[in-house]
C-alpha positions as a printed NumPy array, in Angstrom:
array([[103.266, 123.368,  83.408],
       [100.409, 122.947,  86.43 ],
       [ 99.019, 119.979,  87.349],
       [ 96.378, 119.876,  89.897],
       [ 95.874, 117.718,  92.622],
       [ 92.936, 118.182,  95.025],
       [ 91.725, 121.061,  96.443],
       [ 93.697, 123.345,  94.361],
       [ 91.746, 124.994,  91.023],
       [ 93.107, 126.287,  87.749],
       [ 92.264, 128.533,  84.856],
       [ 92.987, 127.097,  81.214],
       [ 93.39 , 129.933,  79.414],
       [ 92.167, 130.44 ,  75.74 ],
       [ 93.814, 128.099,  73.216],
       [ 96.132, 126.166,  75.651],
       [ 95.909, 122.968,  78.066],
       [ 96.459, 122.241,  81.523],
       [ 96.69 , 118.355,  82.902],
       [ 94.874, 117.074,  86.278],
       [ 95.379, 114.106,  88.304],
       [ 92.381, 112.418,  89.745],
       [ 92.452, 109.846,  92.598],
       [ 89.482, 107.498,  92.133],
       [ 86.025, 108.712,  93.692],
       [ 87.394, 112.357,  92.801],
       [ 85.734, 114.611,  90.52 ],
       [ 86.601, 117.161,  87.933],
       [ 84.684, 120.295,  87.189],
       [ 85.163, 122.167,  84.259],
       [ 83.447, 125.649,  83.777],
       [ 82.975, 127.621,  80.633],
       [ 84.339, 130.647,  82.189],
       [ 82.595, 133.557,  79.587],
       [ 80.528, 130.836,  77.976],
       [ 80.724, 129.714,  74.579],
       [ 83.741, 127.674,  74.652],
       [ 84.509, 124.163,  74.155],
       [ 86.959, 122.328,  75.605],
       [ 88.711, 118.639,  74.637],
       [ 89.341, 116.455,  77.295],
       [ 91.507, 113.309,  77.007],
       [ 91.834, 110.929,  79.961],
       [ 94.651, 108.459,  81.091],
       [ 95.145, 105.485,  83.596],
       [ 97.567, 107.239,  85.218],
       [ 99.712, 104.285,  85.745],
       [ 99.518, 103.29 ,  82.035],
       [ 99.045, 105.976,  79.554],
       [ 98.264, 103.198,  76.805],
       [ 94.862, 102.878,  78.648],
       [ 92.823, 106.166,  78.179],
       [ 89.268, 106.961,  76.926],
       [ 88.148, 105.713,  74.191],
       [ 84.902, 107.423,  72.244],
       [ 84.071, 104.287,  70.095],
       [ 84.363, 101.992,  72.93 ],
       [ 82.192, 104.405,  75.029],
       [ 79.893, 104.452,  72.363],
       [ 79.4  , 100.708,  72.064],
       [ 79.099, 100.776,  76.177],
       [ 76.44 , 103.385,  76.339],
       [ 74.618, 102.549,  72.908],
       [ 74.833, 106.346,  72.528],
       [ 76.721, 109.422,  70.668],
       [ 77.574, 110.584,  74.189],
       [ 76.625, 109.44 ,  77.779],
       [ 73.479, 110.488,  79.535],
       [ 74.214, 111.512,  82.962],
       [ 74.838, 108.579,  85.428],
       [ 76.757, 106.844,  82.635],
       [ 80.504, 106.128,  82.424],
       [ 83.102, 106.775,  79.852],
       [ 85.202, 103.778,  79.235],
       [ 88.669, 103.087,  78.132],
       [ 90.008, 101.457,  75.107],
       [ 90.178,  98.573,  77.423],
       [ 86.246,  98.804,  78.523],
       [ 86.655,  99.986,  81.582],
       [ 85.322, 102.966,  83.328],
       [ 87.793, 105.863,  83.629],
       [ 85.285, 108.758,  83.996],
       [ 81.702, 108.93 ,  85.147],
       [ 79.273, 112.102,  83.978],
       [ 77.686, 113.055,  87.559],
       [ 76.688, 116.542,  87.054],
       [ 76.115, 119.269,  84.633],
       [ 74.559, 122.866,  84.981],
       [ 74.866, 123.282,  80.975],
       [ 72.463, 122.832,  78.54 ],
       [ 73.664, 119.453,  78.234],
       [ 75.114, 119.576,  74.391],
       [ 78.397, 117.709,  74.138],
       [ 80.03 , 115.796,  70.986],
       [ 82.591, 112.731,  70.771],
       [ 82.483, 112.445,  67.023],
       [ 84.445, 115.378,  65.999],
       [ 88.816, 114.709,  66.359],
       [ 90.874, 116.868,  68.292],
       [ 92.016, 120.111,  66.181],
       [ 95.286, 119.313,  64.717],
       [ 98.237, 121.296,  62.408],
       [ 96.856, 119.379,  59.406],
       [ 93.772, 121.151,  59.804],
       [ 94.564, 124.951,  60.203],
       [ 96.894, 123.872,  57.418],
       [ 93.713, 123.042,  55.244],
       [ 92.399, 126.796,  56.693],
       [ 95.975, 128.134,  55.361],
       [ 97.211, 128.688,  58.943],
       [ 99.67 , 125.819,  59.593],
       [101.147, 127.637,  62.835],
       [ 97.608, 128.188,  64.327],
       [ 97.888, 126.455,  68.209],
       [ 95.83 , 123.649,  68.065],
       [ 94.278, 120.7  ,  70.796],
       [ 96.472, 117.808,  69.405],
       [100.074, 119.627,  69.806],
       [ 98.633, 121.103,  73.029],
       [ 98.274, 117.516,  74.045],
       [101.469, 116.787,  73.149],
       [103.56 , 119.556,  74.783],
       [101.192, 118.588,  78.238],
       [102.566, 114.407,  78.035],
       [105.846, 115.674,  76.663],
       [106.387, 118.24 ,  79.768],
       [104.903, 114.922,  82.475],
       [108.065, 113.208,  81.084],
       [105.843, 110.601,  79.196],
       [107.428, 111.33 ,  75.831],
       [105.214, 111.554,  72.75 ],
       [102.124, 109.925,  72.85 ],
       [101.72 , 107.592,  69.925],
       [ 98.662, 108.809,  68.487],
       [ 96.005, 111.269,  69.846],
       [ 92.994, 110.023,  71.103],
       [ 89.34 , 110.884,  70.372],
       [ 88.186, 113.809,  72.773],
       [ 85.221, 113.997,  74.689],
       [ 84.255, 117.746,  73.333],
       [ 82.542, 119.346,  76.282],
       [ 80.046, 121.861,  75.585],
       [ 80.359, 121.454,  71.383],
       [ 77.22 , 121.335,  69.612],
       [ 77.352, 119.252,  66.465],
       [ 73.869, 117.982,  65.589],
       [ 72.966, 115.086,  63.44 ],
       [ 70.972, 115.975,  60.622],
       [ 68.354, 113.23 ,  59.75 ],
       [ 70.863, 112.583,  56.557],
       [ 73.463, 112.14 ,  58.809],
       [ 75.323, 115.096,  57.757],
       [ 76.877, 116.788,  60.686],
       [ 76.754, 120.923,  61.281],
       [ 79.492, 122.794,  63.454],
       [ 77.463, 125.171,  65.223],
       [ 78.381, 128.03 ,  68.259],
       [ 78.459, 126.398,  71.85 ],
       [ 75.399, 127.593,  73.564],
       [ 77.009, 127.683,  76.998],
       [ 76.474, 130.396,  79.075],
       [ 79.032, 132.134,  81.643],
       [ 79.386, 129.862,  84.508],
       [ 78.394, 126.657,  83.129],
       [ 79.747, 123.019,  84.239],
       [ 79.888, 119.79 ,  83.545],
       [ 81.61 , 117.402,  86.13 ],
       [ 82.942, 114.343,  85.553],
       [ 84.118, 111.682,  88.682],
       [ 87.233, 109.314,  88.449],
       [ 86.356, 105.926,  88.325],
       [ 90.129, 104.848,  88.522],
       [ 93.143, 107.134,  89.427],
       [ 93.96 , 109.283,  85.884],
       [ 95.454, 112.037,  84.255],
       [ 92.964, 114.228,  82.581],
       [ 94.042, 116.679,  80.353],
       [ 91.845, 119.621,  79.059],
       [ 92.186, 122.288,  76.483],
       [ 90.495, 124.866,  75.714],
       [ 89.876, 124.544,  72.068],
       [ 91.732, 127.594,  69.964],
       [ 89.465, 126.946,  66.701],
       [ 88.451, 130.193,  65.329],
       [ 88.236, 129.429,  61.932],
       [ 84.738, 127.982,  62.724],
       [ 81.704, 129.162,  65.117],
       [ 82.332, 126.346,  67.665],
       [ 83.703, 128.832,  70.018],
       [ 81.968, 132.201,  68.718],
       [ 83.374, 134.947,  67.784],
       [ 86.656, 133.975,  69.849],
       [ 88.508, 131.416,  72.384],
       [ 87.907, 131.734,  76.079],
       [ 89.191, 130.33 ,  79.225],
       [ 87.945, 127.61 ,  80.846],
       [ 88.26 , 126.449,  84.781],
       [ 89.287, 123.216,  86.438],
       [ 88.33 , 122.536,  89.739],
       [ 88.653, 119.346,  91.494],
       [ 86.007, 118.002,  94.019],
       [ 86.288, 115.634,  96.997],
       [ 83.3  , 112.856,  96.983],
       [ 81.504, 114.991,  99.22 ],
       [ 81.633, 118.014,  97.598],
       [ 80.139, 116.903,  94.172],
       [ 77.074, 118.808,  92.524],
       [ 73.786, 116.748,  92.743],
       [ 73.082, 115.683,  89.425],
       [ 70.045, 117.799,  87.844]])
């Protein structure tokens, strides 16, 4: 199991996950290698996994469905954990949809399918923390789930091109798990799941936000 520290980089194989340890001030660039791939991002306080990114607390903090450039994702203790600092993609991301899990695929008649929830559980267990008590709502980078005027949601194919990326800066020492979502029963990943790439950036080498 790979846990990165600066200045290494790694590919997250399609349908799998990798963990990254960030020091406060470092950034993580997540790159869509082939285009059209969603990534489920989970962020934890490196010293206390009971503190983690919280979608609901972040929406309260920013008064948005998803932060804009320069805004922070916050934890279940309302503390900034990651800041959205750069984006070369079309900037379409999601923070409403739960991680795919065995139950989701059982509903499709495919209960043994790889899934982001089990990917997270596996990584956390391999790091020696045991099973997480629950699966937090992920930051779904590159995921396109428009909200219609009647408040209905639609699952659409990601519109990222090969090489598009998003960069998140750590506001505390944190453990970040990224799952290259294996979903292939709906169109979010296009024709098939593909890899993501993770790169840790020092503070001086961050991209300039567009």
